[in-house]
mmCIF file of C-alpha atoms in Angstrom:
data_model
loop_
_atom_site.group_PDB
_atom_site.id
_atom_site.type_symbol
_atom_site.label_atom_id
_atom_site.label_comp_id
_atom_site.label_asym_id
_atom_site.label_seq_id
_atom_site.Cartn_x
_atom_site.Cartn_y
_atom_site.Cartn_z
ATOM 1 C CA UNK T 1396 80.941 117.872 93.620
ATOM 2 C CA UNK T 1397 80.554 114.031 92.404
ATOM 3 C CA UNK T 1398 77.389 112.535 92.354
ATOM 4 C CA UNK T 1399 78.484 109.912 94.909
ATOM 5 C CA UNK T 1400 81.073 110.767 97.893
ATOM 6 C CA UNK T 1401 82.677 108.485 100.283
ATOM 7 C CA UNK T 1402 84.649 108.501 103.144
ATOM 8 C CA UNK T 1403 88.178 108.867 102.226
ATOM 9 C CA UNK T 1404 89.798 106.260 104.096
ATOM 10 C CA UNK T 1405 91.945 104.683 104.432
ATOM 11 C CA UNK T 1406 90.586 103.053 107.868
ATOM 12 C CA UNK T 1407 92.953 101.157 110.008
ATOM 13 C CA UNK T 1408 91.537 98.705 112.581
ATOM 14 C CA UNK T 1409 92.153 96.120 114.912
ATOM 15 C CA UNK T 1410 90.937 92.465 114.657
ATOM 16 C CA UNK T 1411 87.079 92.677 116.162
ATOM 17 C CA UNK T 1412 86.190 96.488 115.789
ATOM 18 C CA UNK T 1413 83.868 97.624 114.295
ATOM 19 C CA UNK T 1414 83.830 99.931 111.544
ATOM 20 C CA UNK T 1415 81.492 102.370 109.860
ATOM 21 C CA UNK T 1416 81.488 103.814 106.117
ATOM 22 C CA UNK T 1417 79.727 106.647 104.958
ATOM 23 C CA UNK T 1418 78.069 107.291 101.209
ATOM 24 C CA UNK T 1419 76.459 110.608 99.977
ATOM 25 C CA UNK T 1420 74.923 110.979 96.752
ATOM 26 C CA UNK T 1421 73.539 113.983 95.045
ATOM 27 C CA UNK T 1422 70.932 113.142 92.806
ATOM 28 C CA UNK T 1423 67.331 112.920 94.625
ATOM 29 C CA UNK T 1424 65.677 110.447 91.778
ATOM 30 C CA UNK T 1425 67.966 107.341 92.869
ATOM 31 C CA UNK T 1426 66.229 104.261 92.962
ATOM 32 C CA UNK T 1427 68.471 101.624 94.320
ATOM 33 C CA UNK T 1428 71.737 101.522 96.261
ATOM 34 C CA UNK T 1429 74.747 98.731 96.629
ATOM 35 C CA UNK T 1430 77.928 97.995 98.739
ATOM 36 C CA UNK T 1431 80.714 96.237 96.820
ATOM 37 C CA UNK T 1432 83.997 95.222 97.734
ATOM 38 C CA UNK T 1433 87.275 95.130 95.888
ATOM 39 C CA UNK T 1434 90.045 92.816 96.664
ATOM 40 C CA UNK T 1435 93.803 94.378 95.207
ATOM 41 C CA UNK T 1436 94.194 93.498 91.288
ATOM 42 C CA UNK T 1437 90.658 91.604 91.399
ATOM 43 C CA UNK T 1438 87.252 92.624 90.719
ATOM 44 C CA UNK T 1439 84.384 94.471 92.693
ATOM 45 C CA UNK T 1440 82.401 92.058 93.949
ATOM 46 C CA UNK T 1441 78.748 92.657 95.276
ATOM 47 C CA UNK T 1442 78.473 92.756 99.120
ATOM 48 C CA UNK T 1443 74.938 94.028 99.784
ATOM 49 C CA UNK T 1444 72.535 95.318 98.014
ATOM 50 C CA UNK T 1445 70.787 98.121 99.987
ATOM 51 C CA UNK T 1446 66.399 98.897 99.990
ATOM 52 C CA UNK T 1447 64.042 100.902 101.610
ATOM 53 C CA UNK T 1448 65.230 101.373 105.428
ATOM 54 C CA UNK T 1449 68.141 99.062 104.902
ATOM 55 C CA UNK T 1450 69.507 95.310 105.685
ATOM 56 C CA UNK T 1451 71.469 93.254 107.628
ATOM 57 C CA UNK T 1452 73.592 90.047 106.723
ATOM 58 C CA UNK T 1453 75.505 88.988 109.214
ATOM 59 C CA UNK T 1454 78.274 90.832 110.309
ATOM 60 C CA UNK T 1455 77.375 93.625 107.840
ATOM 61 C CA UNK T 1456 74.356 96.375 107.912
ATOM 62 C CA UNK T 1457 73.555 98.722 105.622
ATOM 63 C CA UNK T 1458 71.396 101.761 106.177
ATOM 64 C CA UNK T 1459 69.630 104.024 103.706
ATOM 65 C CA UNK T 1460 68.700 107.701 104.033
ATOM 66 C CA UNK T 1461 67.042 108.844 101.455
ATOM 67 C CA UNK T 1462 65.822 112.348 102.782
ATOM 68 C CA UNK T 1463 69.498 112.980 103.813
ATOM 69 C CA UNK T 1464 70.638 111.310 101.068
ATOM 70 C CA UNK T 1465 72.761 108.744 103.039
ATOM 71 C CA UNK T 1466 73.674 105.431 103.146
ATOM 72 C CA UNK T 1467 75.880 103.744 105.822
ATOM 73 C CA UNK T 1468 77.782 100.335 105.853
ATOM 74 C CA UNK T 1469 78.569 98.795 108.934
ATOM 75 C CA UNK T 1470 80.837 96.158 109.968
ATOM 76 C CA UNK T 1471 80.937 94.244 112.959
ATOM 77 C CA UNK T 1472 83.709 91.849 115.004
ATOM 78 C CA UNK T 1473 86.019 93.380 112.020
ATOM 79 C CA UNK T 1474 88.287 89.972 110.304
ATOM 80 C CA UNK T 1475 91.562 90.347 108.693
ATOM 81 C CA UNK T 1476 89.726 88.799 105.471
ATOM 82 C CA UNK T 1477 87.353 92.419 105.588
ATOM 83 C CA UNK T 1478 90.559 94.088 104.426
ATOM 84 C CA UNK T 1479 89.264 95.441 101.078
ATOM 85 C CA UNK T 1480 88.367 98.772 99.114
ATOM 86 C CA UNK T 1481 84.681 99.041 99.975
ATOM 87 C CA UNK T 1482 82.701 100.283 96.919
ATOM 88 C CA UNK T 1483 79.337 102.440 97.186
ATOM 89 C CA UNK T 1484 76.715 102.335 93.848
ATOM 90 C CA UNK T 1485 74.220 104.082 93.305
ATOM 91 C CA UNK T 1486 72.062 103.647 90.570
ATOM 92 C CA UNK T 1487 70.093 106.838 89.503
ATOM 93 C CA UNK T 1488 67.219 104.822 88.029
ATOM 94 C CA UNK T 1489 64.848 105.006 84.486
ATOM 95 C CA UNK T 1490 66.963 102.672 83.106
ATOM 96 C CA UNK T 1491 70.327 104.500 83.619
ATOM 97 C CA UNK T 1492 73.570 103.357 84.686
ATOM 98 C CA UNK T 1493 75.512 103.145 88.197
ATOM 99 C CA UNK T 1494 77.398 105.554 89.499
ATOM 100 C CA UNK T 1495 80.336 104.307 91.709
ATOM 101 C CA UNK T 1496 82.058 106.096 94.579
ATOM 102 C CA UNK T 1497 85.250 106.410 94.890
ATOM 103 C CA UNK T 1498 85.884 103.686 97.219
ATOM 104 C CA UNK T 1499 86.948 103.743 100.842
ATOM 105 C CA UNK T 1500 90.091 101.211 101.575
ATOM 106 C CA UNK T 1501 89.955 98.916 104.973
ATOM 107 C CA UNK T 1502 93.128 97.380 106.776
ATOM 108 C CA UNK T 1503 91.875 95.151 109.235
ATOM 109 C CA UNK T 1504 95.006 94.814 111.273
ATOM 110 C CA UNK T 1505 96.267 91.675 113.832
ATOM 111 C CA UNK A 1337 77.899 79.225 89.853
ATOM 112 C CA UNK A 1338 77.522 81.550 86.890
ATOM 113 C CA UNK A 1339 80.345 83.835 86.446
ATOM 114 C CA UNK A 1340 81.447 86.846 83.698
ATOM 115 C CA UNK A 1341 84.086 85.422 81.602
ATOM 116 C CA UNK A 1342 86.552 88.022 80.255
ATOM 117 C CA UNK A 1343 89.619 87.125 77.510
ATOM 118 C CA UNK A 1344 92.101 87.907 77.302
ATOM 119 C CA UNK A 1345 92.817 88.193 80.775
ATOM 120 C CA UNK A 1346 95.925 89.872 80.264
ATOM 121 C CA UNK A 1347 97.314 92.032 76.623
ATOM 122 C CA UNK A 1348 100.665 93.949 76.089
ATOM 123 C CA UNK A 1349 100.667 95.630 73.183
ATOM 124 C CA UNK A 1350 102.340 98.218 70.901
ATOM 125 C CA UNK A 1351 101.270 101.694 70.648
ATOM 126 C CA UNK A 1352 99.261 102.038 67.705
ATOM 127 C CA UNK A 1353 98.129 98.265 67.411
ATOM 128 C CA UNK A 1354 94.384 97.628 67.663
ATOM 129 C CA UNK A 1355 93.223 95.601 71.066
ATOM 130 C CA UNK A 1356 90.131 93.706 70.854
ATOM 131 C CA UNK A 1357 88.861 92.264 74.649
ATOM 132 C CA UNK A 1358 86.076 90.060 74.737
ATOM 133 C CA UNK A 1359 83.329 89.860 77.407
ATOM 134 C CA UNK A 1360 80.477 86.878 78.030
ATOM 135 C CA UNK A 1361 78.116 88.082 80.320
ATOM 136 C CA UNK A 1362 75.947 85.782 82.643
ATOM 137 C CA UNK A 1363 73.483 83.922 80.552
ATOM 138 C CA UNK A 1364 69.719 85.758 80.903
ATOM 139 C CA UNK A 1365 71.095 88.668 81.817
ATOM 140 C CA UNK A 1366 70.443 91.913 79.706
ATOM 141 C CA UNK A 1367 72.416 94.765 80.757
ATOM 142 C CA UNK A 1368 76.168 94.908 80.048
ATOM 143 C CA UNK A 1369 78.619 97.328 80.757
ATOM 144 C CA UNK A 1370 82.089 97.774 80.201
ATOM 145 C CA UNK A 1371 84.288 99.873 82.844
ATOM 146 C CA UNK A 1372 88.112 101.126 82.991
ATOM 147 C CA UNK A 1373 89.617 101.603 86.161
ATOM 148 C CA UNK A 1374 92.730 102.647 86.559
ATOM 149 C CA UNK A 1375 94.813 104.282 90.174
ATOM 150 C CA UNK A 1376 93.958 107.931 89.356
ATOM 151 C CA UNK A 1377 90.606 107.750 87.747
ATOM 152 C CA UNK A 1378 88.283 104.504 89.734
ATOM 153 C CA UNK A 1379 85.964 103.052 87.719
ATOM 154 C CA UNK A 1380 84.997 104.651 85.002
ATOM 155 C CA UNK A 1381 81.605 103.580 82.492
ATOM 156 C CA UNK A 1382 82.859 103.512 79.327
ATOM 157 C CA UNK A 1383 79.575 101.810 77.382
ATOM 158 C CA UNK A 1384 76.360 100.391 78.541
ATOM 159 C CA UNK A 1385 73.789 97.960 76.598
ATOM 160 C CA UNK A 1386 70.671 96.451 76.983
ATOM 161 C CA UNK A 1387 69.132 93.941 74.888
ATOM 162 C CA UNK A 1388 72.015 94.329 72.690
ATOM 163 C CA UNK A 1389 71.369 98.300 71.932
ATOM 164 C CA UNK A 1390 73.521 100.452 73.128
ATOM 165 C CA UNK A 1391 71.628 102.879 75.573
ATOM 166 C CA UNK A 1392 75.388 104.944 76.624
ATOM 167 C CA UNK A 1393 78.551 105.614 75.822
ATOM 168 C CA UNK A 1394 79.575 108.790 76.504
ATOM 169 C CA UNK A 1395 82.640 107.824 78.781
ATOM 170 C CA UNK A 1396 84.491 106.241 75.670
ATOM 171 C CA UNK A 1397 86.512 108.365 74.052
ATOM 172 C CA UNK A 1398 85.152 107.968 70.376
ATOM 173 C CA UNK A 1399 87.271 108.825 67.894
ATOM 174 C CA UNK A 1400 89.679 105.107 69.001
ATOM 175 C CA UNK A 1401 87.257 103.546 70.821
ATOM 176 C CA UNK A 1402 84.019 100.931 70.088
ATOM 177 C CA UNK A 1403 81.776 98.479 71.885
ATOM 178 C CA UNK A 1404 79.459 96.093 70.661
ATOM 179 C CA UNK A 1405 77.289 93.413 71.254
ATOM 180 C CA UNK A 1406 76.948 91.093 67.890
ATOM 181 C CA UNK A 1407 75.025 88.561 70.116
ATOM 182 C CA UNK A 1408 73.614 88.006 73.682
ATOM 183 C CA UNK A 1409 76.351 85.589 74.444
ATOM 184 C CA UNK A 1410 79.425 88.374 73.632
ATOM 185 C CA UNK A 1411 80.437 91.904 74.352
ATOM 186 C CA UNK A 1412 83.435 93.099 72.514
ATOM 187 C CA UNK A 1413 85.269 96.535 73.171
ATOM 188 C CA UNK A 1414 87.416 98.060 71.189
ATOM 189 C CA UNK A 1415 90.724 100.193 70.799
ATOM 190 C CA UNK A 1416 92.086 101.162 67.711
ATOM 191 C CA UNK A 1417 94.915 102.381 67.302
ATOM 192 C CA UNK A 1418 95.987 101.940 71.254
ATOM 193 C CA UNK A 1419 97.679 104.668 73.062
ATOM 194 C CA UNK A 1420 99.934 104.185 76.020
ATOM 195 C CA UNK A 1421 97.195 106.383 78.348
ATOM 196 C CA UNK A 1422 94.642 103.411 77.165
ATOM 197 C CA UNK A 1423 96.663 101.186 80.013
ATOM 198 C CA UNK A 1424 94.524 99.644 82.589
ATOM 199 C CA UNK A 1425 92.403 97.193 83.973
ATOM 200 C CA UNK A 1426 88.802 96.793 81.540
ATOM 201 C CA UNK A 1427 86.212 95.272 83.397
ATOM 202 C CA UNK A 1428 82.976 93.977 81.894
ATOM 203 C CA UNK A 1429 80.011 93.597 84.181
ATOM 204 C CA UNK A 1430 76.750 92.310 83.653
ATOM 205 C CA UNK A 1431 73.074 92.292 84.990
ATOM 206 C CA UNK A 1432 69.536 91.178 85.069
ATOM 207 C CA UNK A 1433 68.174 94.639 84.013
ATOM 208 C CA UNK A 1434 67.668 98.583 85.191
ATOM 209 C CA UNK A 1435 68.266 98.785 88.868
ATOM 210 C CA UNK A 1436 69.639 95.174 89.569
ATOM 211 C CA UNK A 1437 73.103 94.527 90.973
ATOM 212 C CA UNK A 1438 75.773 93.936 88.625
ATOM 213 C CA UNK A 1439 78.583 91.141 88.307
ATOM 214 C CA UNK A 1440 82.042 91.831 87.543
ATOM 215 C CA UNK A 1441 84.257 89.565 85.087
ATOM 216 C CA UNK A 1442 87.946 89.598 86.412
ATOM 217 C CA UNK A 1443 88.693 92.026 83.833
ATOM 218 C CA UNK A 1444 91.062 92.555 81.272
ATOM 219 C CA UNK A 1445 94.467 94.369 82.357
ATOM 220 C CA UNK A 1446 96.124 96.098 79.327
ATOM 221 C CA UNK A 1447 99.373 97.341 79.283
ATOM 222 C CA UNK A 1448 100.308 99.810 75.725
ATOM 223 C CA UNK A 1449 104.082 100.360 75.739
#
């Protein structure tokens, strides 16, 4: 099992739904949590950054789990510019390094 | 706006010649990391560092190759001699310490023919 699951996409949507990701992780001792998204050929790029119960930022909330182990991203009034691969981190803490998910891809369609 | 620079931003190469990609990370920041991501695998860590020291880098394959940091200002990472497996798209990433978000430079994409 990887230490950090995601939905496997890909999601297809129209223009103003809204759409929901899912993120698992395994190991109980993570500290902090992210959302990135990826743009084809370009870098991840850091969408949210996700603590204690979770945030909100416009369009986009995050919620975090942490007895289930569980953190959400959702996405409201959906844009064709939200088409992206959607990136969860988790970062297993005492100085260690982030663990990415695989990714879940979004086509936000017209 | 400060941004990860990354040279070169693209490298064909031989198999067998060595590749040398460079990474600046965002001034005051003290973690860097260098990544390969390729269709098959994601991202993958290949090396870690704070303050300069490297605290892991047991996704690089060792034996071809290396990562340092000679200063705060520059990352370097690499591959000798270059395989054509070693093709992909090296991203360097860097942050303000343990636990803090990270920031992606547009990577390197290598291509070993």
């Amino acid at each position: 099992r990887k230490e950090v699951e995601q939905d496997p996409g890909p999601f297809n949507v129209p223009e103003g739904a809204t759409v929901a990701f899912n993120c698992t992780y395994s190991n109980s001792a993570s500290q902090s949590f992210f959302w990135y998204r990826q743009d084809c050929r370009k870098e991840p790029k850091l969408l949210m950054s996700v603590y204690s119960s979770g945030n909100e930022d416009g369009r986009f909330t995050a919620q975090l789990n942490r007895a289930s182990q569980y953190i959400s991203l959702l996405i409201r009034d959906s844009k064709l510019s939200d088409s992206a691969t959607y990136l969860c981190v988790v970062n297993r803490g005492n100085g260690q390094n982030f663990v990415f998910g695989p990714g879940t891809r979004l086509s936000v369609l017209p | 706006d400060a941004r990860v620079t990354q040279t070169p931003r693209h490298k064909v190469t031989e198999m067998g010649q060595e590749v040398t990609m460079r990474c600046q990370p965002i001034l005051g920041h003290n973690t860097v990391f260098w990544y390969r991501q390729t269709m098959m695998q994601g991202l993958e860590l290949l090396a870690y560092f704070r303050n300069r020291a490297p605290l892991d880098d047991s996704g690089m394959p060792k034996d071809r190759f290396s990562a340092e940091m000679p200063d705060a200002t520059l990352a370097t990472l690499k591959i000798q001699p270059s395989e054509p497996r070693d093709s992909a798209v090296y991203f360097c990433a860097s942050g303000r310490g343990a636990g803090y978000e990270q920031y992606f430079g547009p990577g390197t994409r290598l291509t070993v023919t």
